C-alpha cells in the first residue's frame, strides 16, 4: 500500500534578467517525508509541511528568482516505505533534499539512500544519535535534537536531584534502543544505576503490564524511552496504577509540547523534559510561533522548528553555490557557513553532521502557574550549545578526522 | 518467594489480572462483531472506528455539555447506535443480495473516512478523559495494586457479555433473530418485521462497540487511531473463536487477553504477534475456529 499525498507549493521565479543559477530541472525541489497519518503526525506531519513552506517564504525565494517546489508524503513510520519513496523522489521526481524524517528507522533508511544517490537528507524528526555516530554520511545533517542530547539533559539532571536507580520502558526499535543506551551511559556517568528494562512493541496502547514490571523493580525512576502516544499512554496509565504515589517517578525522555497538551497539565505537571525549542523563549520565537499557530492551530514542536531552520539554511547554501545537483557539496557548504535563524539563534553544523545549538531543561508547569493555552514550560537550565550534544570525537563518525 | 520460570508468582498473578482486563475489551468488541456477523453476515470493518466514536462521544459530552461518565455510558452508545442504524439503512441494506465482500469493502472504506475526519480535526495525540470520581483510586489486592476502574471494567464486561449471550441464545427474541438469519422469508410470513429487526441488530452491535469505547476513554488517550490499533487483534479473536459464535468470542476474548498478558512477561517484544501465532495454529487444526460450526 503506497499512500501518498502531495501538496505542491510552487514559488514562481521572477525571470528577471539576472544570471540564472543551475538548478537541476530548473527548480529546487524539497520533499517532506513524514508521518501524516500515524502516531507521530502531531509532532511532525502536516506541521512540518507548513514549517517548510514558511522557510521558503521567509527566505524570499521568489524575490531572489529561485524556484522552489515542496512535495510531501506519508512514510507510515516504516523504514521500507520511506526508502522506496526516497528512491522514487531522488531518481524520478527530481527531489533534491528530503527533510523531517520522523522515526529513527525511516531516517536511518533514507540516510543510506541519500548517500547512494548523492542527494541531501536533513533530519529533524528522528532522534537516534547514530545518525551522527557510526551511521554518519557526507549527505546528512541531523538538526533539531538527538538521543544523546535528551539523555544528557534529562538523565543527568534527574540523577543529580536524587534519582539514582532507573528502570526503562523502551520502544522496541532503533530509536528506543538508542535512547535507552545513551541514557544508561548518562545515568551511570552521573553516578546512578540501571536496574533493568522492558521492551514494548511499537506502537502499543496498553502499558499496564510493563508498568507492573517497572513497579516490581523498585527503581526510583521509570525512564520512558519512547515517544508520542506511547509516552502519553504510559504516563496516564502510570497515574492509574499509583506509580507516583508508590514513591516512583517517571522520566519522560522524549516529551513534545503536543504530548503535554494531550495529557493536560493535571497529569503532566512536574515532568522534567529536555527540548531544543520552546515557543516562549524570546520575542523572535514568539513571533514566529504565532504565525505558525495561525496556520496550524497548534504550537510548533521542536521537530517542526528544526524543519524550518534546516530548510532555511539549506536554501542559503544552495543560493551561495548556485547549484543543487551535488548533495555532498551542498552539505559541505552548509557545514562551512554558520547558521542563523529566529528559532535556534546562531549556531553551526559540525563535520559529523550534527547541528549545534543550546538545549533547555524545562519543567512542566502546575495548572495554577499556566497563564494561557500552551503556556506549559518553566525553563530550569539552559545547556550551552557546546555541551548540549555529544562531543564530536566520541561518536565514532568516520568523517571526523 | 515462589517463582514460576523465574517470575515471582505474585507478579504473575498481577499479569494474569491485567490480561483479563485487556481481554474484557477484546471480548466486548468481538462480541459486537460476532453478533453482526452471526446474524447479518456482515464483516463490520467499521467496528474499530465506531469504538473510537464511542470514546469521542464521551469526551464531547464532558467537554461540550458537562455531562459526566455515567450518562455517557448510556448516551454515547445510543448515539453511535443511531449512526449505526443510519449506516445500515442507507448503505448496508443495499448490499445484502451481493457477496459479503462488498459489505466488507464498504465498512472498511467507512472506517478510513471516519478515522481520517477525526484525525484531521483532532490530530494524533488525542485527549485525556478523567476517571470518574467514584471509581478513582486503587485497591491493594495482596499481589498487586488494582486500580478500581479496571476492576469495574472487568465486572461490566462480564455482565454485558453474558447478558448478550443470554439474550441471543436463550430468549424468544433471540430465537426470532436466529430464525430470521436462517430463513428470512418464513419468519416474515409469521408477521415479524425482518428488515427492522436486522437494522436494530446492527445498531445494537455498533452500540456495544461504542460502549467499549466509553469504557476505554479513561484508560487510554481518546485518540482517532485507538480503534485502528485494536481492530486487527479483535478480528483475530473473532476468527479464533469461530466467526459468528457469541460464546466463542467471549471466551476467546478473555482467554487471549490472558495469553497476551503472559507474553508481556516472558517475551514482551512478541506481545503484539502472540495472538496471530495462535490464530495460525487454530486455523491449521480447526479452520472453523474453536467454537465455530461452519
XYZ file of C-alpha atoms in Angstrom:
695
model
C 0.000 0.000 0.000
C 1.534 3.202 -1.076
C -0.404 6.111 0.212
C 0.930 9.356 -0.968
C -0.402 12.786 -0.676
C 1.200 15.558 -2.484
C 0.901 19.161 -1.582
C 2.538 21.364 -4.025
C 3.536 24.881 -3.360
C 5.345 26.372 -6.229
C 7.055 29.661 -5.855
C 7.416 31.026 -9.309
C 10.594 32.652 -10.317
C 10.597 36.224 -11.422
C 12.501 35.592 -14.557
C 14.410 38.830 -14.363
C 17.485 39.247 -16.416
C 19.769 38.242 -13.552
C 22.315 35.492 -14.081
C 20.482 32.196 -13.667
C 21.740 29.542 -11.333
C 21.989 25.939 -12.493
C 19.365 24.067 -10.539
C 18.527 20.518 -11.523
C 15.329 20.601 -13.557
C 15.350 24.398 -13.158
C 13.833 24.036 -9.706
C 14.913 23.316 -6.136
C 12.641 20.513 -5.015
C 12.207 19.751 -1.325
C 10.414 16.600 -0.181
C 8.874 16.490 3.295
C 8.889 12.789 4.183
C 6.989 12.336 7.409
C 4.208 10.640 9.336
C 0.996 12.172 8.020
C -1.470 9.705 9.492
C 0.025 7.833 12.427
C 1.138 8.253 16.000
C 3.873 10.835 15.239
C 1.762 13.019 12.934
C 1.212 15.650 15.647
C 4.887 16.170 16.407
C 5.839 16.364 12.727
C 3.276 15.666 9.965
C 1.382 18.485 8.331
C 3.040 20.946 10.713
C 6.400 20.098 9.144
C 4.991 20.812 5.695
C 3.795 24.198 6.947
C 7.198 24.891 8.526
C 8.868 24.106 5.192
C 6.546 26.494 3.365
C 7.283 29.210 5.924
C 11.022 28.712 5.463
C 10.720 29.090 1.705
C 8.629 32.249 2.145
C 10.949 33.767 4.737
C 13.982 33.012 2.601
C 12.307 35.042 -0.112
C 12.929 32.510 -2.851
C 10.542 34.156 -5.272
C 12.194 37.553 -4.929
C 15.614 36.037 -5.464
C 14.500 34.364 -8.665
C 14.822 30.859 -7.237
C 12.025 28.439 -7.968
C 11.326 26.157 -5.020
C 8.779 23.353 -5.008
C 7.613 21.414 -1.957
C 6.087 17.944 -2.038
C 5.228 15.645 0.842
C 4.419 12.002 1.506
C 3.447 9.694 4.330
C 6.068 7.082 5.221
C 3.793 5.426 7.811
C 6.760 5.155 10.194
C 8.106 2.241 8.166
C 11.706 2.105 7.019
C 10.948 0.167 3.835
C 8.167 2.540 2.783
C 10.415 5.534 3.486
C 13.333 4.227 1.442
C 11.183 3.333 -1.546
C 9.588 6.794 -1.573
C 13.047 8.354 -1.200
C 14.374 6.368 -4.172
C 11.447 7.386 -6.302
C 11.773 11.033 -5.282
C 15.512 11.243 -5.892
C 15.508 9.179 -9.117
C 12.298 10.013 -10.861
C 10.750 13.135 -9.350
C 13.882 15.263 -9.164
C 13.754 15.864 -5.413
C 16.995 17.479 -4.216
C 16.553 17.348 -0.449
C 14.382 15.277 1.876
C 13.509 16.857 5.223
C 11.862 15.949 8.565
C 12.188 12.121 8.574
C 10.457 11.466 11.866
C 11.015 7.939 13.305
C 14.606 6.764 13.506
C 14.088 3.646 11.393
C 12.943 5.769 8.438
C 15.742 8.304 8.912
C 18.409 5.585 9.026
C 16.993 4.065 5.833
C 16.833 7.352 3.903
C 20.260 8.307 5.268
C 21.709 5.458 3.183
C 19.638 6.225 0.087
C 20.731 9.890 0.137
C 24.369 8.840 0.269
C 23.983 6.307 -2.525
C 22.292 8.876 -4.817
C 24.476 11.771 -3.594
C 21.481 13.868 -2.535
C 20.613 15.687 0.691
C 18.805 14.450 3.818
C 18.037 16.916 6.639
C 16.796 15.004 9.666
C 14.755 16.815 12.302
C 12.124 14.312 13.351
C 14.253 11.298 14.173
C 16.254 11.005 17.367
C 18.872 8.255 17.073
C 22.335 9.699 17.714
C 23.740 7.009 15.392
C 22.948 9.388 12.527
C 25.981 11.425 13.536
C 27.820 8.454 15.018
C 28.551 5.192 13.275
C 25.966 5.833 10.532
C 27.044 9.370 9.650
C 27.381 10.225 5.942
C 28.552 13.283 3.971
C 24.951 13.700 2.754
C 23.027 14.006 6.015
C 22.663 16.653 8.699
C 20.890 15.865 11.960
C 19.146 19.036 13.024
C 16.755 19.510 15.922
C 17.792 17.099 18.713
C 19.086 13.600 19.325
C 19.024 10.833 21.905
C 22.358 11.921 23.410
C 21.031 15.437 23.997
C 17.888 14.084 25.687
C 19.808 11.569 27.781
C 22.417 14.070 28.830
C 19.828 16.746 29.684
C 17.109 14.768 31.441
C 19.155 11.769 32.608
C 21.921 13.622 34.390
C 19.581 16.278 35.815
C 17.425 13.625 37.450
C 20.342 11.671 38.887
C 21.645 14.929 40.384
C 18.328 15.536 42.166
C 18.487 12.097 43.775
C 17.004 9.667 41.233
C 19.782 7.108 41.488
C 18.150 3.856 40.356
C 16.478 3.503 36.970
C 14.250 1.072 35.074
C 13.450 1.600 31.383
C 10.259 1.084 29.429
C 11.630 1.142 25.905
C 10.031 1.225 22.453
C 11.389 -1.813 20.636
C 13.056 -0.224 17.594
C 16.143 1.756 16.632
C 15.071 4.947 18.423
C 14.107 3.333 21.727
C 17.299 1.267 21.775
C 19.467 4.328 21.100
C 17.686 6.415 23.736
C 17.999 3.652 26.331
C 21.689 3.185 25.519
C 22.514 6.912 25.666
C 20.505 7.450 28.861
C 22.135 4.455 30.543
C 25.517 5.990 29.775
C 24.458 9.404 31.119
C 22.920 7.918 34.273
C 25.961 5.772 35.033
C 28.308 8.674 34.368
C 26.385 10.785 36.877
C 26.659 8.024 39.483
C 23.267 6.329 39.042
C 22.448 2.687 38.379
C 20.174 0.956 35.843
C 18.255 -1.987 37.312
C 16.664 -3.330 34.135
C 14.394 -2.639 31.197
C 11.408 -3.971 29.295
C 10.887 -3.517 25.560
C 7.400 -2.971 24.235
C 6.232 -3.340 20.621
C 5.847 -0.027 18.744
C 3.217 1.318 18.894
C 1.434 -0.020 22.000
C -1.660 1.237 23.741
C -1.748 -0.770 26.947
C 1.207 -0.283 29.256
C -0.190 -1.754 32.444
C 1.840 -4.930 32.160
C 5.097 -3.047 31.584
C 4.253 -0.631 34.392
C 3.785 -3.507 36.811
C 7.187 -4.860 35.865
C 8.693 -1.427 36.398
C 6.907 -1.173 39.735
C 8.268 -4.551 40.806
C 11.827 -3.432 40.017
C 11.607 -0.901 42.898
C 13.650 1.562 40.844
C 13.233 5.212 41.878
C 12.927 6.405 38.307
C 11.000 4.793 35.472
C 12.598 6.061 32.286
C 10.266 6.183 29.289
C 12.424 5.591 26.225
C 9.544 6.044 23.796
C 7.624 8.929 22.247
C 4.275 10.325 21.178
C 1.150 8.373 22.088
C 3.279 5.636 23.692
C 4.621 8.110 26.231
C 1.304 9.781 26.956
C -0.467 6.440 27.427
C 2.284 5.176 29.738
C 2.157 8.321 31.898
C -1.617 8.337 32.025
C -1.827 4.670 32.995
C 1.035 5.097 35.452
C -1.096 7.588 37.363
C -3.851 4.985 37.451
C -1.551 2.323 38.891
C -0.291 4.636 41.597
C 3.301 4.791 40.319
C 3.962 8.235 41.783
C 2.085 7.517 44.999
C 4.321 4.484 45.483
C 7.330 6.794 45.556
C 8.492 6.120 41.986
C 8.793 8.858 39.388
C 8.607 8.997 35.631
C 11.311 10.440 33.470
C 9.822 11.177 30.058
C 12.975 11.120 27.983
C 11.337 12.430 24.832
C 8.284 14.544 25.516
C 6.989 17.033 22.963
C 4.825 20.027 23.741
C 1.949 18.360 21.894
C 2.217 15.419 24.312
C 1.928 17.770 27.282
C -1.049 19.379 25.569
C -2.659 15.959 25.095
C -2.031 14.834 28.679
C -3.205 18.059 30.255
C -1.244 19.818 32.978
C -3.007 17.892 35.731
C -1.323 14.684 34.666
C 1.851 16.133 33.176
C 2.801 18.659 35.883
C 6.283 18.343 37.324
C 7.689 16.314 34.416
C 11.286 17.191 33.594
C 11.820 17.475 29.872
C 14.745 18.326 27.635
C 13.919 20.267 24.484
C 15.875 22.301 21.963
C 12.976 24.620 21.171
C 10.093 26.188 23.046
C 7.796 28.789 21.514
C 8.038 31.113 24.523
C 11.822 31.580 24.640
C 12.167 35.117 23.286
C 10.466 37.703 21.070
C 11.617 36.040 17.867
C 10.371 32.565 18.790
C 7.095 34.015 19.987
C 6.553 35.967 16.774
C 7.377 33.006 14.557
C 5.278 30.587 16.626
C 2.322 32.932 16.456
C 2.468 32.869 12.666
C 2.781 29.091 12.754
C -0.157 28.789 15.138
C -2.361 30.820 12.815
C -1.751 28.306 10.042
C -1.728 25.072 12.047
C -3.856 25.756 15.169
C -1.146 24.162 17.331
C 2.109 25.486 18.699
C 5.223 24.184 16.930
C 7.172 21.232 18.309
C 10.976 21.197 18.237
C 10.744 18.910 15.184
C 8.731 21.435 13.206
C 11.036 24.231 14.339
C 14.000 22.110 13.233
C 12.461 21.540 9.814
C 12.058 25.310 9.352
C 15.599 26.048 10.433
C 17.139 23.296 8.300
C 15.275 24.279 5.143
C 16.248 27.928 5.598
C 19.924 27.052 5.949
C 19.754 24.648 3.012
C 18.358 27.365 0.762
C 21.109 29.757 1.856
C 23.755 27.197 0.934
C 22.162 26.459 -2.438
C 21.921 30.191 -3.143
C 25.598 30.593 -2.424
C 26.640 27.590 -4.516
C 24.178 28.449 -7.283
C 23.725 24.705 -7.753
C 21.865 21.868 -6.090
C 22.863 18.720 -8.002
C 25.778 17.534 -5.892
C 24.318 16.656 -2.478
C 27.641 16.240 -0.698
C 28.787 19.630 -1.981
C 25.654 21.350 -0.681
C 26.100 19.675 2.717
C 29.765 20.752 2.784
C 28.631 24.320 2.086
C 26.065 24.091 4.886
C 28.828 22.960 7.242
C 31.101 25.803 6.114
C 28.527 28.549 6.737
C 27.434 29.485 10.276
C 23.708 29.062 10.884
C 21.420 31.874 11.983
C 17.656 31.846 12.275
C 14.997 33.253 14.599
C 14.257 29.905 16.257
C 17.616 28.469 17.293
C 19.735 31.612 17.086
C 23.314 31.451 15.896
C 24.906 28.042 15.535
C 26.876 25.795 13.240
C 26.981 22.348 11.695
C 29.827 20.051 12.728
C 31.840 17.752 10.478
C 29.879 14.704 11.712
C 26.652 16.340 10.506
C 25.457 17.458 13.935
C 23.749 20.874 14.078
C 24.785 22.642 17.266
C 22.553 24.865 19.369
C 21.576 25.205 23.054
C 19.180 22.797 24.757
C 16.785 23.612 27.586
C 15.948 21.586 30.642
C 12.358 22.515 31.418
C 9.751 21.578 33.976
C 6.075 21.248 33.125
C 4.073 23.896 34.987
C 1.366 23.244 37.552
C -2.146 24.064 36.284
C -2.213 27.180 38.505
C 1.040 28.525 37.038
C -0.106 28.306 33.443
C -1.457 31.687 32.319
C -2.624 30.859 28.807
C -3.179 27.905 26.499
C 0.181 26.322 25.563
C 1.919 28.085 28.470
C 3.418 24.844 29.721
C 7.147 25.063 30.478
C 9.379 26.671 33.101
C 12.978 26.862 31.929
C 15.189 25.342 34.639
C 18.584 25.353 32.946
C 19.975 26.308 29.595
C 22.570 23.817 28.391
C 25.037 25.756 26.205
C 25.480 24.632 22.612
C 28.967 23.191 23.143
C 27.721 20.938 25.966
C 24.283 20.016 24.672
C 25.485 17.440 22.174
C 27.868 14.508 22.203
C 31.485 15.603 21.738
C 32.417 15.078 18.111
C 35.234 12.624 18.728
C 33.141 10.301 20.921
C 30.545 9.467 18.284
C 32.720 7.235 16.134
C 31.788 9.034 12.929
C 34.323 8.175 10.192
C 34.089 11.730 8.774
C 35.758 13.155 11.874
C 39.479 13.004 11.465
C 9.027 -16.177 47.384
C 7.854 -18.871 44.979
C 8.646 -18.428 41.360
C 7.478 -19.953 38.092
C 10.055 -19.928 35.278
C 11.993 -17.280 37.137
C 8.996 -14.969 37.505
C 7.710 -14.418 41.052
C 4.188 -15.860 41.425
C 2.919 -12.546 42.776
C 3.976 -10.722 39.641
C 2.457 -13.495 37.577
C -0.943 -13.086 39.256
C -0.779 -9.375 38.568
C -0.090 -10.014 34.905
C -2.930 -12.548 34.683
C -5.329 -9.983 36.079
C -4.136 -7.350 33.633
C -4.565 -9.836 30.821
C -8.127 -10.291 31.958
C -8.720 -6.531 31.813
C -7.455 -6.295 28.244
C -9.439 -9.421 27.489
C -12.556 -7.541 28.630
C -12.120 -5.077 25.785
C -11.385 -7.815 23.271
C -14.484 -9.676 24.431
C -16.777 -6.629 24.286
C -15.601 -5.672 20.813
C -15.524 -9.154 19.345
C -18.950 -9.764 20.797
C -20.418 -6.941 18.720
C -18.614 -8.232 15.642
C -19.865 -11.747 16.277
C -23.451 -10.582 16.697
C -23.276 -8.606 13.460
C -21.574 -11.372 11.519
C -23.565 -14.242 13.016
C -26.936 -12.660 12.400
C -26.353 -10.383 9.416
C -23.394 -11.935 7.643
C -21.648 -8.571 7.514
C -17.945 -8.349 8.258
C -18.044 -5.000 10.005
C -14.667 -3.394 9.444
C -16.005 -0.084 10.759
C -16.176 -1.572 14.251
C -12.900 -0.009 15.408
C -13.906 3.412 14.107
C -17.255 3.152 15.885
C -15.484 2.164 19.099
C -13.373 5.295 18.700
C -16.536 7.341 18.125
C -17.925 5.962 21.383
C -14.884 7.280 23.239
C -15.083 10.632 21.451
C -18.797 10.738 22.287
C -17.936 10.545 25.982
C -15.302 13.245 25.529
C -17.697 15.607 23.720
C -20.413 15.059 26.304
C -17.983 16.014 29.047
C -16.275 18.989 27.423
C -19.175 20.479 25.444
C -22.163 19.708 27.660
C -20.634 18.952 31.053
C -22.257 15.507 31.067
C -20.199 13.022 33.067
C -19.152 9.406 32.680
C -22.309 7.693 33.948
C -24.649 9.356 31.497
C -22.056 8.990 28.761
C -22.183 5.259 29.349
C -25.790 5.421 28.195
C -25.933 8.342 25.770
C -22.802 7.713 23.733
C -23.676 4.099 22.769
C -27.222 5.214 21.959
C -25.990 7.996 19.706
C -23.429 5.819 17.960
C -26.052 3.050 17.707
C -28.309 5.514 15.870
C -25.476 6.319 13.480
C -25.151 2.575 13.008
C -28.851 2.343 12.183
C -28.413 5.084 9.601
C -25.422 3.294 8.072
C -27.382 0.052 7.849
C -30.499 1.642 6.365
C -28.760 3.922 3.891
C -25.865 1.756 2.780
C -25.570 -1.799 4.020
C -29.209 -2.662 3.304
C -28.459 -2.289 -0.404
C -25.749 -4.914 -0.293
C -27.464 -7.927 1.275
C -28.063 -9.598 -2.054
C -24.436 -9.299 -3.061
C -21.326 -11.120 -1.937
C -20.377 -10.376 1.737
C -17.145 -8.975 0.327
C -18.993 -5.805 -0.708
C -20.107 -5.206 2.881
C -16.512 -5.642 3.991
C -15.266 -3.120 1.448
C -17.970 -0.632 2.356
C -17.337 -0.805 6.080
C -13.566 -0.683 5.565
C -13.976 2.459 3.484
C -16.251 3.973 6.100
C -13.676 3.240 8.801
C -10.962 5.039 6.827
C -13.188 8.048 6.196
C -14.326 8.345 9.822
C -10.783 7.979 11.113
C -9.458 10.460 8.582
C -12.051 13.061 9.551
C -11.303 12.738 13.263
C -7.562 12.744 12.613
C -7.840 15.882 10.559
C -9.747 17.620 13.316
C -8.049 16.333 16.464
C -4.572 15.174 15.438
C -2.927 12.011 16.658
C -2.022 12.676 20.280
C -5.594 12.601 21.440
C -7.277 13.985 24.517
C -7.395 12.977 28.164
C -10.623 11.790 29.755
C -10.601 11.614 33.550
C -11.537 8.539 35.562
C -14.970 9.175 37.166
C -14.825 10.350 40.769
C -16.457 7.272 42.263
C -14.030 4.874 40.593
C -10.779 6.694 41.275
C -8.012 5.246 43.374
C -6.668 1.759 43.667
C -7.006 -1.218 45.965
C -4.223 -3.396 47.258
C -5.396 -6.916 46.457
C -2.406 -8.643 48.015
C -0.399 -9.468 44.917
C -0.866 -6.154 43.124
C -2.255 -2.643 43.188
C -5.547 -2.881 41.286
C -6.981 0.414 40.066
C -10.674 0.360 40.964
C -11.611 1.488 37.482
C -10.002 -1.588 35.941
C -11.940 -3.850 38.278
C -15.087 -2.060 37.147
C -14.195 -2.733 33.509
C -13.934 -6.467 34.120
C -17.238 -6.546 36.011
C -19.182 -4.558 33.404
C -17.705 -6.529 30.577
C -18.619 -9.884 32.135
C -22.182 -8.754 32.839
C -22.676 -7.329 29.341
C -21.129 -10.338 27.589
C -23.228 -12.907 29.386
C -26.309 -10.713 29.122
C -25.939 -10.608 25.350
C -25.248 -14.313 25.152
C -28.381 -14.997 27.185
C -30.457 -12.620 25.063
C -29.496 -14.251 21.810
C -29.211 -17.878 22.762
C -31.894 -18.264 25.443
C -34.749 -15.789 24.889
C -37.634 -15.734 22.460
C -36.381 -12.532 20.837
C -33.045 -14.224 20.276
C -34.711 -17.195 18.669
C -36.554 -14.868 16.249
C -33.275 -13.284 15.355
C -31.578 -16.566 14.698
C -34.557 -17.829 12.734
C -34.575 -14.650 10.653
C -30.996 -15.255 9.566
C -31.695 -18.874 8.652
C -34.846 -18.195 6.676
C -35.984 -14.574 6.488
C -38.915 -15.306 4.155
C -40.516 -17.768 6.519
C -40.086 -15.565 9.584
C -41.553 -12.629 7.679
C -44.533 -14.803 6.826
C -45.175 -15.239 10.534
C -45.616 -11.498 10.830
C -42.178 -10.477 12.078
C -40.713 -7.342 10.528
C -37.384 -8.844 9.499
C -35.698 -5.795 7.912
C -36.376 -3.729 11.010
C -35.036 -6.473 13.239
C -31.847 -6.623 11.182
C -31.421 -2.862 11.348
C -31.813 -2.878 15.107
C -29.377 -5.770 15.451
C -26.723 -3.835 13.558
C -27.435 -0.785 15.708
C -27.101 -2.949 18.809
C -23.772 -4.453 17.726
C -22.452 -0.980 16.980
C -23.692 0.310 20.335
C -21.666 -2.440 22.009
C -18.553 -1.117 20.269
C -19.359 2.406 21.455
C -19.889 1.128 24.989
C -16.409 -0.386 24.899
C -15.183 2.983 23.634
C -16.676 4.860 26.582
C -15.175 2.319 28.980
C -11.783 2.718 27.313
C -11.803 6.544 27.403
C -10.494 6.942 30.976
C -7.745 4.331 30.414
C -6.310 5.235 27.017
C -5.940 8.610 25.382
C -9.092 9.403 23.391
C -7.397 9.260 20.041
C -8.607 8.879 16.432
C -6.363 5.861 15.921
C -7.408 3.956 19.036
C -9.811 1.764 17.078
C -7.424 1.033 14.246
C -4.848 -0.247 16.734
C -7.305 -2.622 18.312
C -9.476 -3.830 15.467
C -6.930 -6.175 13.892
C -6.490 -8.010 17.187
C -10.238 -8.157 17.659
C -10.692 -9.698 14.232
C -8.128 -12.325 15.147
C -10.145 -13.010 18.306
C -13.313 -13.480 16.275
C -11.567 -15.784 13.812
C -10.045 -17.873 16.580
C -13.348 -18.054 18.450
C -15.235 -19.060 15.320
C -16.855 -16.454 13.065
C -20.247 -15.527 14.444
C -20.110 -17.640 17.599
C -21.193 -15.488 20.572
C -19.816 -17.741 23.285
C -16.697 -18.307 21.193
C -15.906 -14.601 21.008
C -16.432 -14.066 24.735
C -14.274 -16.987 25.854
C -11.525 -16.298 23.305
C -11.574 -12.574 24.081
C -10.807 -13.132 27.734
C -8.511 -16.104 27.038
C -6.356 -14.279 24.508
C -6.121 -11.249 26.785
C -4.582 -13.510 29.396
C -2.208 -15.189 26.938
C -1.104 -11.802 25.635
C -0.552 -10.645 29.218
C 1.724 -13.620 29.852
C 3.717 -12.924 26.685
C 4.363 -9.447 28.022
C 6.175 -11.020 30.959
C 8.112 -13.775 29.257
C 8.950 -12.139 25.935
C 7.471 -8.633 25.726
C 8.772 -7.950 22.220
C 6.421 -10.632 20.859
C 3.294 -9.486 22.673
C 1.820 -7.918 19.527
C 2.315 -11.082 17.482
C 1.373 -13.788 20.010
C -2.320 -13.615 19.138
C -1.631 -14.024 15.428
C 0.581 -17.030 16.007
C -2.290 -18.603 17.914
C -4.613 -17.688 15.068
C -2.400 -19.513 12.569
C -2.247 -22.615 14.758
C -6.004 -22.660 15.358
C -6.777 -22.192 11.662
C -4.468 -25.095 10.783
C -6.237 -27.541 13.063
C -9.751 -26.121 13.272
C -10.431 -23.940 10.233
C -13.881 -23.020 11.584
C -12.373 -21.651 14.806
C -12.587 -23.062 18.322
C -16.334 -22.666 18.711
C -17.373 -22.404 15.069
C -19.774 -24.767 13.378
C -19.471 -23.744 9.789
